[in-house]
Tab-separated table of C-alpha atoms and ligand atoms in Angstrom:
chain	number	residue	atom	x	y	z
O	1	MET	CA	51.608	108.860	72.388
O	2	ALA	CA	54.203	106.129	72.474
O	3	VAL	CA	56.659	106.576	75.349
O	4	THR	CA	60.347	106.059	74.630
O	5	GLY	CA	62.585	104.662	77.366
O	6	TRP	CA	65.489	107.071	77.652
O	7	HIS	CA	65.985	106.166	81.327
O	8	ARG	CA	66.440	102.437	80.860
O	9	PRO	CA	69.608	100.809	79.536
O	10	THR	CA	67.977	99.269	76.460
O	11	TRP	CA	68.612	100.917	73.118
O	12	VAL	CA	69.146	100.538	69.403
O	13	GLU	CA	72.307	101.872	67.799
O	14	ILE	CA	72.230	102.861	64.151
O	15	ASP	CA	75.482	103.326	62.343
O	16	ARG	CA	75.142	106.172	59.871
O	17	SER	CA	78.365	105.252	58.084
O	18	ALA	CA	77.024	101.748	57.367
O	19	ILE	CA	73.956	103.164	55.605
O	20	THR	CA	76.138	105.621	53.691
O	21	SER	CA	78.503	102.862	52.635
O	22	ASN	CA	75.705	100.536	51.480
O	23	ILE	CA	74.234	103.325	49.343
O	24	LYS	CA	77.559	104.407	47.868
O	25	GLN	CA	78.563	100.831	47.078
O	26	GLU	CA	75.258	100.188	45.341
O	27	GLN	CA	75.535	103.440	43.400
O	28	SER	CA	78.968	102.465	42.161
O	29	HIS	CA	77.303	99.366	40.646
O	30	LEU	CA	74.593	101.403	38.923
O	31	PRO	CA	74.926	103.286	35.634
O	32	ASP	CA	75.030	107.068	36.261
O	33	HIS	CA	71.556	107.706	34.869
O	34	VAL	CA	69.879	105.271	37.312
O	35	ALA	CA	68.555	107.041	40.420
O	36	LEU	CA	68.727	105.364	43.811
O	37	LEU	CA	65.443	105.832	45.668
O	38	ALA	CA	65.753	105.104	49.383
O	39	VAL	CA	62.866	102.969	50.635
O	40	VAL	CA	62.083	104.377	54.083
O	41	LYS	CA	58.624	102.900	54.710
O	42	ALA	CA	57.714	101.428	58.098
O	43	ASP	CA	59.921	103.872	60.004
O	44	ALA	CA	62.795	102.903	57.713
O	45	TYR	CA	62.413	99.224	58.553
O	46	GLY	CA	62.658	100.155	62.232
O	47	HIS	CA	65.737	102.370	61.754
O	48	GLY	CA	63.938	105.743	62.112
O	49	MET	CA	62.489	107.336	58.968
O	50	LEU	CA	63.536	110.965	59.246
O	51	GLU	CA	67.074	110.239	60.382
O	52	VAL	CA	67.574	107.576	57.682
O	53	ALA	CA	66.095	109.884	55.024
O	54	LYS	CA	68.665	112.504	55.992
O	55	ILE	CA	71.545	110.015	55.902
O	56	ALA	CA	70.362	108.547	52.582
O	57	LYS	CA	70.009	111.961	50.981
O	58	GLU	CA	73.486	112.984	52.108
O	59	ALA	CA	74.837	109.703	50.730
O	60	GLY	CA	73.351	110.484	47.321
O	61	ALA	CA	69.850	108.985	47.270
O	62	GLN	CA	67.747	110.948	44.757
O	63	GLY	CA	64.347	110.407	46.339
O	64	PHE	CA	62.255	108.251	48.609
O	65	CYS	CA	59.711	105.453	48.424
O	66	VAL	CA	57.182	104.864	51.184
O	67	ALA	CA	54.183	102.588	51.659
O	68	ILE	CA	51.511	105.016	52.870
O	69	LEU	CA	50.644	108.664	52.298
O	70	ASP	CA	51.252	109.607	55.940
O	71	GLU	CA	54.889	108.566	55.639
O	72	ALA	CA	55.263	110.811	52.599
O	73	LEU	CA	53.565	113.709	54.398
O	74	ALA	CA	55.866	113.245	57.394
O	75	LEU	CA	58.875	113.576	55.078
O	76	ARG	CA	57.444	116.754	53.556
O	77	GLU	CA	56.647	118.133	57.004
O	78	ALA	CA	60.247	117.504	58.014
O	79	GLY	CA	61.345	119.631	55.075
O	80	PHE	CA	62.378	117.049	52.469
O	81	GLU	CA	61.661	118.459	49.018
O	82	ASP	CA	62.893	115.415	47.118
O	83	PHE	CA	60.937	113.042	44.904
O	84	ILE	CA	58.593	110.794	46.929
O	85	LEU	CA	56.535	107.849	45.666
O	86	VAL	CA	53.824	106.174	47.747
O	87	MET	CA	53.952	102.540	46.591
O	88	GLY	CA	50.773	101.398	48.310
O	89	ALA	CA	47.131	102.169	47.547
O	90	VAL	CA	45.938	105.656	48.566
O	91	PRO	CA	42.179	106.348	48.820
O	92	VAL	CA	41.143	108.612	45.968
O	93	GLU	CA	39.811	111.241	48.397
O	94	PHE	CA	43.420	112.026	49.384
O	95	ALA	CA	44.695	112.534	45.828
O	96	ALA	CA	44.501	116.325	46.091
O	97	LEU	CA	46.469	116.249	49.336
O	98	ALA	CA	49.175	114.224	47.586
O	99	ALA	CA	49.186	116.632	44.623
O	100	GLN	CA	49.423	119.691	46.877
O	101	ASN	CA	52.466	118.141	48.522
O	102	ASN	CA	54.027	117.036	45.241
O	103	ILE	CA	53.854	113.390	46.277
O	104	ALA	CA	53.634	110.783	43.510
O	105	LEU	CA	51.014	108.066	43.887
O	106	THR	CA	50.782	104.537	42.556
O	107	LEU	CA	47.994	103.997	40.037
O	108	PHE	CA	46.843	100.431	39.550
O	109	ASP	CA	43.165	100.678	38.711
O	110	VAL	CA	41.352	102.688	36.030
O	111	GLU	CA	38.325	103.022	38.345
O	112	TRP	CA	40.433	105.084	40.722
O	113	LEU	CA	41.100	107.572	37.938
O	114	THR	CA	37.431	107.673	36.997
O	115	GLU	CA	36.484	108.429	40.590
O	116	LEU	CA	39.073	111.166	40.779
O	117	SER	CA	37.078	114.278	40.142
O	118	THR	CA	39.038	117.131	38.659
O	119	MET	CA	42.018	118.162	40.711
O	120	LYS	CA	41.426	121.894	40.308
O	121	THR	CA	41.737	122.369	44.060
O	122	ALA	CA	45.397	121.460	43.788
O	123	GLU	CA	47.871	123.897	42.264
O	124	LEU	CA	50.055	121.040	41.105
O	125	PRO	CA	49.029	118.152	38.876
O	126	LEU	CA	48.984	114.743	40.489
O	127	HIS	CA	52.014	112.670	39.523
O	128	VAL	CA	51.277	108.988	39.129
O	129	HIS	CA	53.342	105.875	38.541
O	130	LEU	CA	51.470	103.017	36.876
O	131	LYS	CA	51.928	99.752	38.717
O	132	VAL	CA	51.970	96.656	36.550
O	133	ASP	CA	51.343	93.256	38.096
O	134	THR	CA	53.698	91.053	36.106
O	135	GLY	CA	53.529	88.122	38.496
O	136	MET	CA	53.696	89.372	42.074
O	137	GLY	CA	49.912	89.076	42.275
O	138	ARG	CA	49.638	91.913	44.781
O	139	LEU	CA	48.929	95.379	43.367
O	140	GLY	CA	48.865	96.354	39.732
O	141	LEU	CA	47.318	96.434	36.299
O	142	ARG	CA	47.055	92.909	35.052
O	143	SER	CA	46.856	93.253	31.286
O	144	MET	CA	48.271	95.220	28.393
O	145	GLU	CA	44.746	96.460	27.611
O	146	ALA	CA	44.355	97.833	31.140
O	147	VAL	CA	47.659	99.691	30.838
O	148	LYS	CA	46.705	101.154	27.462
O	149	GLU	CA	43.265	102.157	28.709
O	150	ILE	CA	44.689	103.981	31.693
O	151	GLU	CA	47.414	105.640	29.610
O	152	ALA	CA	44.722	106.975	27.267
O	153	ALA	CA	42.575	108.141	30.204
O	154	ILE	CA	45.526	110.029	31.720
O	155	ALA	CA	46.370	111.627	28.363
O	156	LYS	CA	42.907	113.225	28.319
O	157	ARG	CA	43.412	114.987	31.644
O	158	ASP	CA	45.616	117.934	32.440
O	159	ASP	CA	45.495	117.420	36.201
O	160	VAL	CA	47.266	114.039	36.153
O	161	VAL	CA	50.779	113.397	34.865
O	162	MET	CA	52.058	109.919	34.134
O	163	GLU	CA	55.504	110.282	35.597
O	164	GLY	CA	56.457	106.635	35.844
O	165	ILE	CA	55.667	102.975	35.437
O	166	PHE	CA	56.906	100.146	37.617
O	167	THR	CA	56.579	96.552	38.658
O	168	HIS	CA	57.698	94.422	41.577
O	169	PHE	CA	59.357	91.001	41.504
O	170	ALA	CA	58.241	88.024	43.537
O	171	THR	CA	61.443	85.972	43.330
O	172	ALA	CA	64.310	88.433	42.845
O	173	ASP	CA	65.926	87.140	46.046
O	174	GLN	CA	66.281	83.611	44.676
O	175	GLN	CA	69.192	82.200	42.700
O	176	GLU	CA	66.798	80.493	40.294
O	177	THR	CA	65.828	83.259	37.860
O	178	SER	CA	63.252	81.800	35.440
O	179	TYR	CA	60.187	83.351	37.141
O	180	PHE	CA	62.085	86.629	37.501
O	181	GLU	CA	63.009	86.608	33.778
O	182	GLN	CA	59.383	85.974	32.889
O	183	GLN	CA	58.219	88.964	34.940
O	184	LEU	CA	60.977	91.149	33.490
O	185	ALA	CA	60.080	90.210	29.906
O	186	CYS	CA	56.424	90.957	30.617
O	187	PHE	CA	57.291	94.371	32.091
O	188	ARG	CA	59.526	95.255	29.128
O	189	GLU	CA	56.749	94.334	26.737
O	190	VAL	CA	54.289	96.573	28.581
O	191	VAL	CA	56.728	99.497	28.648
O	192	ASP	CA	57.472	99.076	24.924
O	193	SER	CA	53.772	99.161	24.130
O	194	LEU	CA	53.232	102.590	25.698
O	195	GLN	CA	52.506	105.546	23.441
O	196	GLU	CA	55.107	107.491	25.326
O	197	ARG	CA	57.793	106.225	27.670
O	198	PRO	CA	57.381	108.013	31.024
O	199	ALA	CA	60.339	109.670	32.757
O	200	MET	CA	60.741	106.981	35.424
O	201	VAL	CA	60.631	103.318	34.465
O	202	HIS	CA	61.659	101.190	37.437
O	203	CYS	CA	61.464	97.613	38.620
O	204	ALA	CA	64.258	96.920	41.096
O	205	ASN	CA	64.002	96.207	44.796
O	206	SER	CA	67.296	95.556	46.629
O	207	ALA	CA	67.732	92.009	45.324
O	208	THR	CA	67.147	93.090	41.726
O	209	ALA	CA	69.355	96.161	42.070
O	210	LEU	CA	72.175	94.056	43.518
O	211	LEU	CA	71.993	91.120	41.114
O	212	HIS	CA	70.638	92.370	37.790
O	213	GLU	CA	71.718	95.009	35.250
O	214	GLN	CA	69.662	98.207	35.457
O	215	GLY	CA	70.945	99.945	32.314
O	216	ASP	CA	67.579	100.349	30.591
O	217	PHE	CA	65.772	101.572	33.702
O	218	ASP	CA	65.726	104.944	35.431
O	219	ALA	CA	65.621	104.142	39.143
O	220	VAL	CA	65.963	101.431	41.777
O	221	ARG	CA	63.934	101.146	44.969
O	222	PHE	CA	66.629	100.273	47.478
O	223	GLY	CA	65.272	99.051	50.801
O	224	ILE	CA	66.585	96.229	52.960
O	225	SER	CA	70.162	96.382	51.664
O	226	MET	CA	70.469	100.091	52.401
O	227	TYR	CA	70.207	98.910	56.009
O	228	GLY	CA	72.984	96.395	55.334
O	229	LEU	CA	70.812	93.295	55.343
O	230	THR	CA	70.592	90.681	52.624
O	231	PRO	CA	67.245	90.310	50.801
O	232	SER	CA	67.551	86.588	51.535
O	233	PRO	CA	70.192	84.277	53.039
O	234	GLU	CA	70.193	82.371	49.734
O	235	ILE	CA	71.815	85.187	47.739
O	236	LEU	CA	74.319	86.205	50.418
O	237	PRO	CA	77.140	84.317	48.636
O	238	ILE	CA	76.481	86.064	45.295
O	239	LEU	CA	76.059	89.665	46.470
O	240	PRO	CA	78.371	92.041	44.574
O	241	PHE	CA	79.741	93.680	47.729
O	242	LYS	CA	79.727	93.238	51.473
O	243	LEU	CA	76.687	94.789	53.118
O	244	GLN	CA	77.205	96.519	56.446
O	245	PRO	CA	74.343	96.025	58.915
O	246	ALA	CA	73.433	99.435	60.347
O	247	LEU	CA	71.401	98.356	63.349
O	248	ALA	CA	72.369	96.789	66.658
O	249	PHE	CA	70.079	96.256	69.652
O	250	TYR	CA	71.580	96.445	73.139
O	251	THR	CA	70.679	96.192	76.780
O	252	GLU	CA	72.474	95.768	80.109
O	253	MET	CA	72.196	93.185	82.870
O	254	VAL	CA	70.104	94.644	85.717
O	255	GLN	CA	70.279	91.671	88.091
O	256	VAL	CA	72.774	88.818	88.224
O	257	LYS	CA	72.100	85.846	90.449
O	258	GLU	CA	73.056	82.239	91.071
O	259	LEU	CA	70.353	79.608	90.663
O	260	GLN	CA	70.354	76.374	92.654
O	261	PRO	CA	69.318	73.045	91.124
O	262	GLY	CA	65.501	72.973	91.018
O	263	ASP	CA	65.093	76.776	90.828
O	264	HIS	CA	62.730	77.984	88.099
O	265	VAL	CA	62.692	80.969	85.787
O	266	SER	CA	59.880	83.120	84.358
O	267	TYR	CA	56.167	82.575	83.623
O	268	GLY	CA	54.989	79.027	83.594
O	269	ALA	CA	58.157	78.044	85.443
O	270	THR	CA	59.134	76.306	82.222
O	271	TYR	CA	62.861	76.566	82.863
O	272	GLU	CA	64.399	74.606	85.703
O	273	ALA	CA	68.049	74.813	86.699
O	274	THR	CA	69.642	71.384	86.831
O	275	ALA	CA	72.866	72.613	88.421
O	276	GLN	CA	74.189	75.740	90.089
O	277	GLU	CA	74.304	78.385	87.393
O	278	TRP	CA	74.566	82.153	86.907
O	279	VAL	CA	71.760	83.981	85.175
O	280	ALA	CA	70.997	87.635	84.431
O	281	THR	CA	67.749	89.537	84.118
O	282	LEU	CA	67.565	91.910	81.139
O	283	PRO	CA	65.242	94.939	80.970
O	284	VAL	CA	63.835	94.103	77.546
O	285	GLY	CA	60.828	92.097	76.416
O	286	TYR	CA	58.277	91.514	73.729
O	287	ALA	CA	56.780	95.004	74.067
O	288	ASP	CA	60.155	96.255	72.831
O	289	GLY	CA	60.206	93.899	69.869
O	290	PHE	CA	62.263	91.267	71.652
O	291	ILE	CA	59.497	88.799	70.956
O	292	ARG	CA	58.463	85.706	72.929
O	293	ALA	CA	59.694	83.523	70.095
O	294	TYR	CA	63.271	84.540	71.055
O	295	SER	CA	62.949	82.163	73.979
O	296	GLY	CA	65.653	79.577	73.307
O	297	PHE	CA	67.531	81.988	71.008
O	298	HIS	CA	70.751	83.552	72.236
O	299	VAL	CA	72.163	86.985	72.935
O	300	SER	CA	75.870	87.783	73.140
O	301	VAL	CA	78.360	89.431	75.479
O	302	ASP	CA	81.731	90.268	73.892
O	303	GLY	CA	80.949	87.773	71.154
O	304	ILE	CA	80.106	84.956	73.606
O	305	LEU	CA	76.667	83.473	72.947
O	306	MET	CA	74.310	83.079	75.910
O	307	PRO	CA	70.882	81.427	75.747
O	308	VAL	CA	67.595	83.152	76.542
O	309	ILE	CA	66.002	80.877	79.162
O	310	GLY	CA	62.360	80.550	80.147
O	311	ARG	CA	59.650	82.711	78.632
O	312	VAL	CA	60.365	86.209	77.380
O	313	CYS	CA	58.075	88.595	79.320
O	314	MET	CA	56.578	91.881	78.142
O	315	ASP	CA	59.369	93.998	79.662
O	316	GLN	CA	62.035	91.583	80.831
O	317	CYS	CA	63.767	88.326	80.043
O	318	ILE	CA	66.438	86.112	81.569
O	319	ILE	CA	69.653	84.765	80.060
O	320	GLN	CA	72.018	82.052	81.237
O	321	LEU	CA	75.606	83.139	81.868
O	322	PRO	CA	78.709	80.944	81.580
O	323	GLN	CA	80.018	82.617	84.765
O	324	LYS	CA	79.240	85.522	87.083
O	325	TYR	CA	79.159	88.912	85.322
O	326	PRO	CA	78.816	92.349	86.942
O	327	VAL	CA	75.448	94.115	86.875
O	328	GLY	CA	75.607	96.694	84.081
O	329	THR	CA	77.384	94.392	81.602
O	330	LYS	CA	76.381	95.311	78.034
O	331	VAL	CA	74.458	92.629	76.171
O	332	THR	CA	73.917	92.482	72.392
O	333	LEU	CA	70.361	91.394	71.624
O	334	ILE	CA	70.610	91.724	67.843
O	335	GLY	CA	73.947	92.279	66.120
O	336	GLY	CA	77.314	90.572	65.758
O	337	PRO	CA	77.051	86.767	66.039
O	338	ASN	CA	73.324	86.981	66.832
O	339	SER	CA	72.478	88.959	63.711
O	340	ALA	CA	69.016	89.836	62.411
O	341	ASP	CA	69.459	86.906	59.997
O	342	GLU	CA	70.173	84.506	62.880
O	343	ALA	CA	67.224	85.840	64.852
O	344	ALA	CA	64.991	85.489	61.786
O	345	GLN	CA	66.087	81.922	61.288
O	346	HIS	CA	65.323	81.077	64.924
O	347	VAL	CA	61.852	82.570	64.696
O	348	GLY	CA	61.075	81.273	61.216
O	349	THR	CA	60.795	84.695	59.591
O	350	ILE	CA	62.914	87.121	57.550
O	351	ASN	CA	65.358	89.819	58.690
O	352	TYR	CA	62.934	92.529	57.462
O	353	GLU	CA	60.452	91.546	60.164
O	354	ILE	CA	63.101	91.413	62.903
O	355	THR	CA	63.968	95.118	62.589
O	356	CYS	CA	60.380	96.209	61.818
O	357	LEU	CA	59.284	94.640	65.101
O	358	LEU	CA	61.394	96.983	67.245
O	359	SER	CA	58.996	99.212	69.106
O	360	GLU	CA	59.002	102.922	69.741
O	361	ARG	CA	59.720	102.216	73.402
O	362	VAL	CA	63.317	101.535	72.402
O	363	PRO	CA	65.325	104.738	71.888
O	364	LYS	CA	67.489	105.001	68.778
O	365	LYS	CA	71.030	106.329	69.000
O	366	TYR	CA	72.780	107.349	65.801
O	367	ILE	CA	76.526	106.908	65.752
O	368	HIS	CA	79.352	107.995	63.388
D	1	LIG	C1	59.222	97.484	50.107
D	1	LIG	C2	59.308	97.563	48.632
D	1	LIG	C3	60.562	97.694	48.005
D	1	LIG	C4	61.875	97.555	48.737
D	1	LIG	O1	62.207	96.183	48.822
D	1	LIG	P1	63.580	95.692	49.468
D	1	LIG	O2	63.564	94.230	49.263
D	1	LIG	O3	63.513	96.075	50.909
D	1	LIG	O4	64.657	96.404	48.757
D	1	LIG	C5	60.581	97.920	46.626
D	1	LIG	N1	59.434	97.977	45.922
D	1	LIG	C6	58.213	97.816	46.482
D	1	LIG	C7	57.006	97.880	45.641
D	1	LIG	C8	58.120	97.592	47.857
D	1	LIG	O5	56.918	97.428	48.419
């Protein structure tokens, strides 16, 4: 069991109204017939799956997408009766469990269907969405023949229903669209070649949903931008509306002290004070998701940036202050001027990973 630190002043704040606003804004850009599916995999990108699912549903999301079957089962266990698609690969032995729970699975391999013995144990048929690899090179059927073969195989069974077909773009978050257009054309061609168009034809992640018309599709899979983050810094200037980041990560100074020239800080004694200076110890470290690579990054206090000095430890780190501050002063670790995008840039990663890294040790508080 992961222990959550309710008795330590380090916490994540999640603004419900930001998530609601991001969903409603996106929906106002979508034709009425296009469903918004909230992507809540990976504990809702670190925002808390069940709470986000509730917020998203209230905001108008018409279903959920997750990566693994356990996430879908957790939603069902919590009482969500909405549409759920598992986008990752599920071992065939768990197909009946998915069917019993009315959870749609992703089908990307005809072998999987062959191995699926009859689903008579389940009262409900298994709903599947065909995944077409149009250029992502990750999961999916890779040829028109494979799609046709699997469509024919499904048609022969009464325990499997082909509810949808989808693809995923590799470059939707780039301004240059030629590779994207190629994938889109390929997907359209595959869909047009089907004997029967399934109920849910979908291709859009956040970047696609934000930047490209969805009129001839039935749903979008809205992930990162539901949380108010841009799919990439590159498309920030061309987003159709202002995203509102939902997550902020806070702590408080637990010790404030004055260093003398020559004093050192943290493991390896890598930081040495060259003058008298004020520093503060923060009760947060890499075990919380405030990773070692944040050494040299900054946090903020009332919008004033302050550098993280020395090595970030497992449970603590030290920041340099411009002046003496009282113990208990609130510090923003991620949020405001030191946004997830800034943190990602410092570390050489993407904002997705910044929020996913937050550990269960950090309690989540939902506001608004
Ligand atoms: C995670 C995922 C999404 C959501 O992507 P965002 O960029 O977060 O919107 C959509 N589709 C698939 C297949 C995914 O794996």
